CSV table of C-alpha atoms in Angstrom, one decimal:
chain,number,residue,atom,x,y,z
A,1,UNK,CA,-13.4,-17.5,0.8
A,2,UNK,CA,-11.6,-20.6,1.2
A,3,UNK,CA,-10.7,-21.0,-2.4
A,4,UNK,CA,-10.0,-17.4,-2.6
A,5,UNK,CA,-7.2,-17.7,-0.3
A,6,UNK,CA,-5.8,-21.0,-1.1
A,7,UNK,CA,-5.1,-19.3,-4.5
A,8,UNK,CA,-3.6,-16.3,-3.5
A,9,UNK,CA,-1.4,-18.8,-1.4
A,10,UNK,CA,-0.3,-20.3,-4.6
A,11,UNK,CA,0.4,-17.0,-6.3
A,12,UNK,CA,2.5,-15.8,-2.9
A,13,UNK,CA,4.3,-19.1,-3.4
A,14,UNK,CA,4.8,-18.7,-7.3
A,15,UNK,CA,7.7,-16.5,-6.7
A,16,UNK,CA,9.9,-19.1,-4.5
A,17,UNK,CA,8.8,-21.8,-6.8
A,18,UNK,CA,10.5,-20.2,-9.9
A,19,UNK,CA,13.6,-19.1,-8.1
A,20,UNK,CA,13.8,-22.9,-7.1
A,21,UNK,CA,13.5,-23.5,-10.7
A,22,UNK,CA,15.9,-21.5,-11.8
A,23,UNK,CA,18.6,-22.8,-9.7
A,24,UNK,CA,18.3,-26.5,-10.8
A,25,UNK,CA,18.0,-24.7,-14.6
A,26,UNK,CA,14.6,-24.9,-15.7
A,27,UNK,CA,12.8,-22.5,-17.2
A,28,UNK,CA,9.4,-23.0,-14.9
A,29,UNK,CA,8.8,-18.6,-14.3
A,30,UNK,CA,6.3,-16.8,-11.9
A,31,UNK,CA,4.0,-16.9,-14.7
A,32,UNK,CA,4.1,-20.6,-15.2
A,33,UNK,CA,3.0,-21.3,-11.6
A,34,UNK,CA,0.5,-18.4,-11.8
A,35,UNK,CA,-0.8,-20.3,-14.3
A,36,UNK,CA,-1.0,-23.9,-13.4
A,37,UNK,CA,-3.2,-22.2,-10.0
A,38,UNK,CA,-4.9,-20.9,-12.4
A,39,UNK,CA,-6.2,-23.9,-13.9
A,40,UNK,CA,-6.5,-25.6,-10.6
A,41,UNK,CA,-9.0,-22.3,-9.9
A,42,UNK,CA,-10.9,-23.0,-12.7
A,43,UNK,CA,-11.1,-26.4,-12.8
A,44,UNK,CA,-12.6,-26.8,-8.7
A,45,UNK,CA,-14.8,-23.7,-8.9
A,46,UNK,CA,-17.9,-22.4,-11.0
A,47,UNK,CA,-16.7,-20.3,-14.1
A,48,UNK,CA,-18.3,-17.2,-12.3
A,49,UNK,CA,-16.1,-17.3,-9.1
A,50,UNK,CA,-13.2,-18.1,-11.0
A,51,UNK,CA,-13.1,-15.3,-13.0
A,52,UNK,CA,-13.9,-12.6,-10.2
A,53,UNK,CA,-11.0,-14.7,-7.8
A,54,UNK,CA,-8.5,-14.2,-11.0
A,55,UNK,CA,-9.9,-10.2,-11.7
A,56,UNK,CA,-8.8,-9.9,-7.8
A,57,UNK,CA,-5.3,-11.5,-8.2
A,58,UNK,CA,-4.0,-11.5,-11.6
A,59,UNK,CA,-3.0,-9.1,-14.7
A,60,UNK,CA,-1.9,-10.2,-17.7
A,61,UNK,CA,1.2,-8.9,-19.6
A,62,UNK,CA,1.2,-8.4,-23.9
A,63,UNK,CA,1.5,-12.1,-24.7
A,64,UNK,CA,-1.3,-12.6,-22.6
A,65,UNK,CA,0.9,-14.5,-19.9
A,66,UNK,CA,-0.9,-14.1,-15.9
A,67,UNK,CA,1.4,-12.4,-13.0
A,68,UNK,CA,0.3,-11.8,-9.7
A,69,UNK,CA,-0.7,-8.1,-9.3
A,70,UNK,CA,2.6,-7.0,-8.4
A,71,UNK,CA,4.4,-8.9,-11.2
A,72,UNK,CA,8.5,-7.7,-11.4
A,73,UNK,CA,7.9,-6.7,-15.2
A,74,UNK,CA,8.0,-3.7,-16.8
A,75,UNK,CA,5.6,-4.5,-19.8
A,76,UNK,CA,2.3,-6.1,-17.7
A,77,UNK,CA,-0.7,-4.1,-18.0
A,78,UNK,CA,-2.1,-2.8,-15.1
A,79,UNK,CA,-5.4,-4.1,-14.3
A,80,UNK,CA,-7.6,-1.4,-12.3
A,81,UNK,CA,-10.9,-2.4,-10.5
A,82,UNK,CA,-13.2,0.1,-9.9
A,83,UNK,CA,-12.8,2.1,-7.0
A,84,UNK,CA,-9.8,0.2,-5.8
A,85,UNK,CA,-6.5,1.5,-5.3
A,86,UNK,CA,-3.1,0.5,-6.5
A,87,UNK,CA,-1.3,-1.4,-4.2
A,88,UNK,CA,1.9,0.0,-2.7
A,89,UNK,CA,5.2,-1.9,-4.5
A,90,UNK,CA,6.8,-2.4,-1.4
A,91,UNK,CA,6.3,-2.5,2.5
A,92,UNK,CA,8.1,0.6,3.4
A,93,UNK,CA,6.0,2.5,0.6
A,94,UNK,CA,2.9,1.0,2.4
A,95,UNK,CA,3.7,2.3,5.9
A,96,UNK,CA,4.7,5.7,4.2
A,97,UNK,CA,0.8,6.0,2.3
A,98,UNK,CA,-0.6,5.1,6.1
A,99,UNK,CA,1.3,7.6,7.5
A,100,UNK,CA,0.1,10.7,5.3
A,101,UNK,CA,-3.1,9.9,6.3
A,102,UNK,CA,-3.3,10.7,9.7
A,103,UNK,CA,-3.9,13.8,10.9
A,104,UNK,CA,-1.2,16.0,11.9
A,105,UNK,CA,-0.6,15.9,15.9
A,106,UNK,CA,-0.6,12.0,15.4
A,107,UNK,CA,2.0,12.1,12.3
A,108,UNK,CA,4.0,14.1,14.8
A,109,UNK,CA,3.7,11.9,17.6
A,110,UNK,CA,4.7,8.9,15.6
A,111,UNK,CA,7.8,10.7,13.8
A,112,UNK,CA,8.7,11.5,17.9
A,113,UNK,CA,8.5,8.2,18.6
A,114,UNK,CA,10.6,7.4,15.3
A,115,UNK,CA,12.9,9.9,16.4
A,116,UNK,CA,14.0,7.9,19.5
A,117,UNK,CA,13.2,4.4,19.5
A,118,UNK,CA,14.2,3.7,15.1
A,119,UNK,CA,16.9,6.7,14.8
A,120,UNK,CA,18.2,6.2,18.4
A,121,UNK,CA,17.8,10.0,19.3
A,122,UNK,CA,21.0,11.8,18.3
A,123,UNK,CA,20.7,15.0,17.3
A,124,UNK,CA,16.7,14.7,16.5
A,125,UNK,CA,15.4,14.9,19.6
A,126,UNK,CA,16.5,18.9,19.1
A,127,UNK,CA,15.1,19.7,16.3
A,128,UNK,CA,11.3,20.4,15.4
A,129,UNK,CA,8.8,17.7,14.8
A,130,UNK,CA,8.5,19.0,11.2
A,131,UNK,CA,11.9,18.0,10.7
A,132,UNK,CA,11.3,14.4,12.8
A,133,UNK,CA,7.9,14.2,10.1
A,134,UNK,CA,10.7,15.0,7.2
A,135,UNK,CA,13.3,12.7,8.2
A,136,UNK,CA,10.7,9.8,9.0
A,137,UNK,CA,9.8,10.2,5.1
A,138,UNK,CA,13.3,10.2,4.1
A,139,UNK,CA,13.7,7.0,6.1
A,140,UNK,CA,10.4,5.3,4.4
A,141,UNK,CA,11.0,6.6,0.9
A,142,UNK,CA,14.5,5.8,0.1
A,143,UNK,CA,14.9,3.6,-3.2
A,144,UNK,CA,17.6,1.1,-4.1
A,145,UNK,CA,17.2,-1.1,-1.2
A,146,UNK,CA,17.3,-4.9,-1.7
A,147,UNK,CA,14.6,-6.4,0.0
A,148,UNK,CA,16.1,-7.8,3.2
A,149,UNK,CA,16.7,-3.9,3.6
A,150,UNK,CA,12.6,-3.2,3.3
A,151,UNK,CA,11.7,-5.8,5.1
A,152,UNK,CA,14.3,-5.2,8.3
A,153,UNK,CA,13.2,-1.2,8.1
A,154,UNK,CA,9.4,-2.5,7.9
A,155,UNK,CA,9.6,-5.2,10.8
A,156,UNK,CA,11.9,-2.4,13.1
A,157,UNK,CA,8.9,0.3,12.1
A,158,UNK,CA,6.5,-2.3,13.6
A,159,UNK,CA,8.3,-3.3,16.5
A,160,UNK,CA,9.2,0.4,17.7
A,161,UNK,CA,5.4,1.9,16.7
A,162,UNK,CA,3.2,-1.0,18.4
A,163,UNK,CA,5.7,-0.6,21.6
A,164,UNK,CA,4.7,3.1,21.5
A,165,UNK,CA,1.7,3.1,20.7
A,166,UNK,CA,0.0,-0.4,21.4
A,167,UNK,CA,-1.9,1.0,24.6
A,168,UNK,CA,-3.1,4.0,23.1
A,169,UNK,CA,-5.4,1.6,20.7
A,170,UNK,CA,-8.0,0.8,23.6
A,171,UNK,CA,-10.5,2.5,25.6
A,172,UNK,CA,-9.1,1.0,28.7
A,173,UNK,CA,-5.5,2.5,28.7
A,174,UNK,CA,-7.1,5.6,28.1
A,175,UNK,CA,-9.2,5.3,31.5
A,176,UNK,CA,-6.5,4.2,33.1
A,177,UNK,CA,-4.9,7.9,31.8
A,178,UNK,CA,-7.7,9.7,32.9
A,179,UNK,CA,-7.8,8.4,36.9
A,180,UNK,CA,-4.0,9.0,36.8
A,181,UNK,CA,-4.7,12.9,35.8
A,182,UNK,CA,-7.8,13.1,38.3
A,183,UNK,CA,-5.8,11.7,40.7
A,184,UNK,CA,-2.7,14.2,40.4
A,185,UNK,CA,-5.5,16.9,40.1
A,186,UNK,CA,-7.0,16.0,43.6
A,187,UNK,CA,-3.6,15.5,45.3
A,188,UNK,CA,-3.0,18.9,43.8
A,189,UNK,CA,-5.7,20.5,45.6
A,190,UNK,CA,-5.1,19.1,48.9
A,191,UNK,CA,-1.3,20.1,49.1
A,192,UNK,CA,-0.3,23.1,47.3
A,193,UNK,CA,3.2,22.1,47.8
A,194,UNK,CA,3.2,18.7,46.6
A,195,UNK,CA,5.0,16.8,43.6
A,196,UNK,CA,1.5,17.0,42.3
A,197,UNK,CA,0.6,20.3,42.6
A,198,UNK,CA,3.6,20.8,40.0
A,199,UNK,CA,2.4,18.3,38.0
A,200,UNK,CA,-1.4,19.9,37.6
A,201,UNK,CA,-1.6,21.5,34.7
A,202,UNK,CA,0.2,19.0,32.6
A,203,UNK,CA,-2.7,16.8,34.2
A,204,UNK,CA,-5.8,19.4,33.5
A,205,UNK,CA,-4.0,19.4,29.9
A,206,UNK,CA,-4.4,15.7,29.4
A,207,UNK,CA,-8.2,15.9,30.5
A,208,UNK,CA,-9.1,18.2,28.4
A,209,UNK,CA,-7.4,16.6,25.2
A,210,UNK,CA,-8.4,13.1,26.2
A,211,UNK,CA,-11.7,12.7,24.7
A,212,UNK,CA,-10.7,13.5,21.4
A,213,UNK,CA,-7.0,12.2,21.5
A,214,UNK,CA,-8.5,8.9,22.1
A,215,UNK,CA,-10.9,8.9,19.2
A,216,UNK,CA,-7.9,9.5,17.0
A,217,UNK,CA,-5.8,7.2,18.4
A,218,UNK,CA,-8.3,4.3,18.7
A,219,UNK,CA,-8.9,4.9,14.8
A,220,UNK,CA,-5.6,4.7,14.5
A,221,UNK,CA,-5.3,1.6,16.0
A,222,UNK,CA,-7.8,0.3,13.8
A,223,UNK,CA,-6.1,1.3,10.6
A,224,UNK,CA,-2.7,0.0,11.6
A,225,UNK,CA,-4.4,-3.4,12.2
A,226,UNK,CA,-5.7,-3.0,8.5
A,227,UNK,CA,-2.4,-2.7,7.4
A,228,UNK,CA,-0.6,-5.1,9.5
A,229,UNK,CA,-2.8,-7.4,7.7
A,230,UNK,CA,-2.5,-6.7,4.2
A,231,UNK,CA,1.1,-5.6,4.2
A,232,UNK,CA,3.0,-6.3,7.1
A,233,UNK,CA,2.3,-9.5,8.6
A,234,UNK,CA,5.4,-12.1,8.2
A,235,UNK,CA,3.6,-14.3,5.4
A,236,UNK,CA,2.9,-11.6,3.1
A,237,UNK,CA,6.3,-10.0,3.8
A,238,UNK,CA,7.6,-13.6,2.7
A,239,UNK,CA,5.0,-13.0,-0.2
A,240,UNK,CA,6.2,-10.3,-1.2
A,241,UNK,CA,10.2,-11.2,-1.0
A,242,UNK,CA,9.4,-14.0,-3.3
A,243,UNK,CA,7.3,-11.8,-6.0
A,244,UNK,CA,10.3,-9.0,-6.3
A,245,UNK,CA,13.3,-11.8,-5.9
A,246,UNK,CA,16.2,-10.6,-8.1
């Protein structure tokens, strides 16, 4: 694995290379570093790795020149293993796929939290969560932007979701939920008066949600990790800043 990710290192770096190249006018491009890891790949490892490390990481456009798999040119031809999915082009695009795939309550909860902590509340804490879901999208989709754009909207996404959400991800927060609701419940019942007592069914709610809210929300930890990983970590936002340089 070691080799494997030493050359994807190289390829992450390929980008700032050439645009280092290009301002002291040489004509060194992406593909030119792509391919001098390349032969560095083949030359320290069996034929047999090398060629399923390169499969993972590299396409090759009409001239038969190598590019990282998400190469800025028009004319490379996509190179599709099977069963895998094409990668997202950007971060925000990444975050946007992720965010389809939950289920329903939790895209609503998220596009709440979107609502007040990335779009500062406004006038979207009054309308419906369909419209906080629909503006959220907007938000994710919109084309044009240069990258420090993408990468800003991705790292304030991050920030704001994991501040939300961050203690929702373990089984412990949600115990520590679940004595604060038995707890209201029992002051309930002892003073029908009480702060609690008003409080009650809010906490019965939570109770009976719990166990399944927290499967959800622990899997959805668990993806966000995933993609945290692949897409939204600093080094591969730096990655991928230095693959779609202008």
């Amino acid at each position: 694995m070691n080799a494997e990710n030493n050359f994807a290192a190289r390829l992450l770096d390929a980008g700032r290379l050439a645009a280092i190249a290009r301002t002291r006018g040489l004509k060194a491009d992406v593909s030119y570093y792509v391919d001098e890891a390349l032969k560095e790949l083949w030359r320290t490892r069996s034929p047999e790795e090398a060629k399923a490390i390169a499969e993972r990481w590299i396409l090759w456009d009409a001239k038969g020149k190598p590019w990282p798999r998400m190469p800025p040119l028009e004319n490379v031809v996509p190179f599709k293993r099977t069963g895998a999915a094409e990668m997202p082009r950007t971060p925000l695009q990444a975050i946007r796929e992720w965010f389809e795939k939950q289920d329903e309550d939790v895209r609503c909860e998220i596009a709440g939290m979107a609502a007040l902590f990335i779009f500062e509340g406004g006038n979207l804490l009054d309308f419906s969560s369909k419209e906080w879901c629909d503006h959220l999208r907007r938000w994710l989709s919109e084309t044009g932007l240069p990258n420090h754009k993408v990468i800003g909207r991705a790292l304030t996404f991050r920030a704001c979701f994991e501040y939300f959400s961050e203690s929702r991800f373990t089984e412990a927060a949600w115990m520590r939920s679940k004595e604060a609701a038995v707890k209201i419940l029992a002051d309930a019942g002892r003073d029908p008066t009480s702060e609690a007592a008003s409080l009650a069914p809010i906490a019965q709610k939570v109770l009976e949600t719990l166990p399944a809210r927290k499967f959800r929300w622990i899997e959805v930890g668990k993806s966000w990790s995933k993609l945290v990983d692949s897409r939204l970590a600093p080094r591969v936002l730096r990655g991928w800043n230095a693959l779609h340089m202008e």
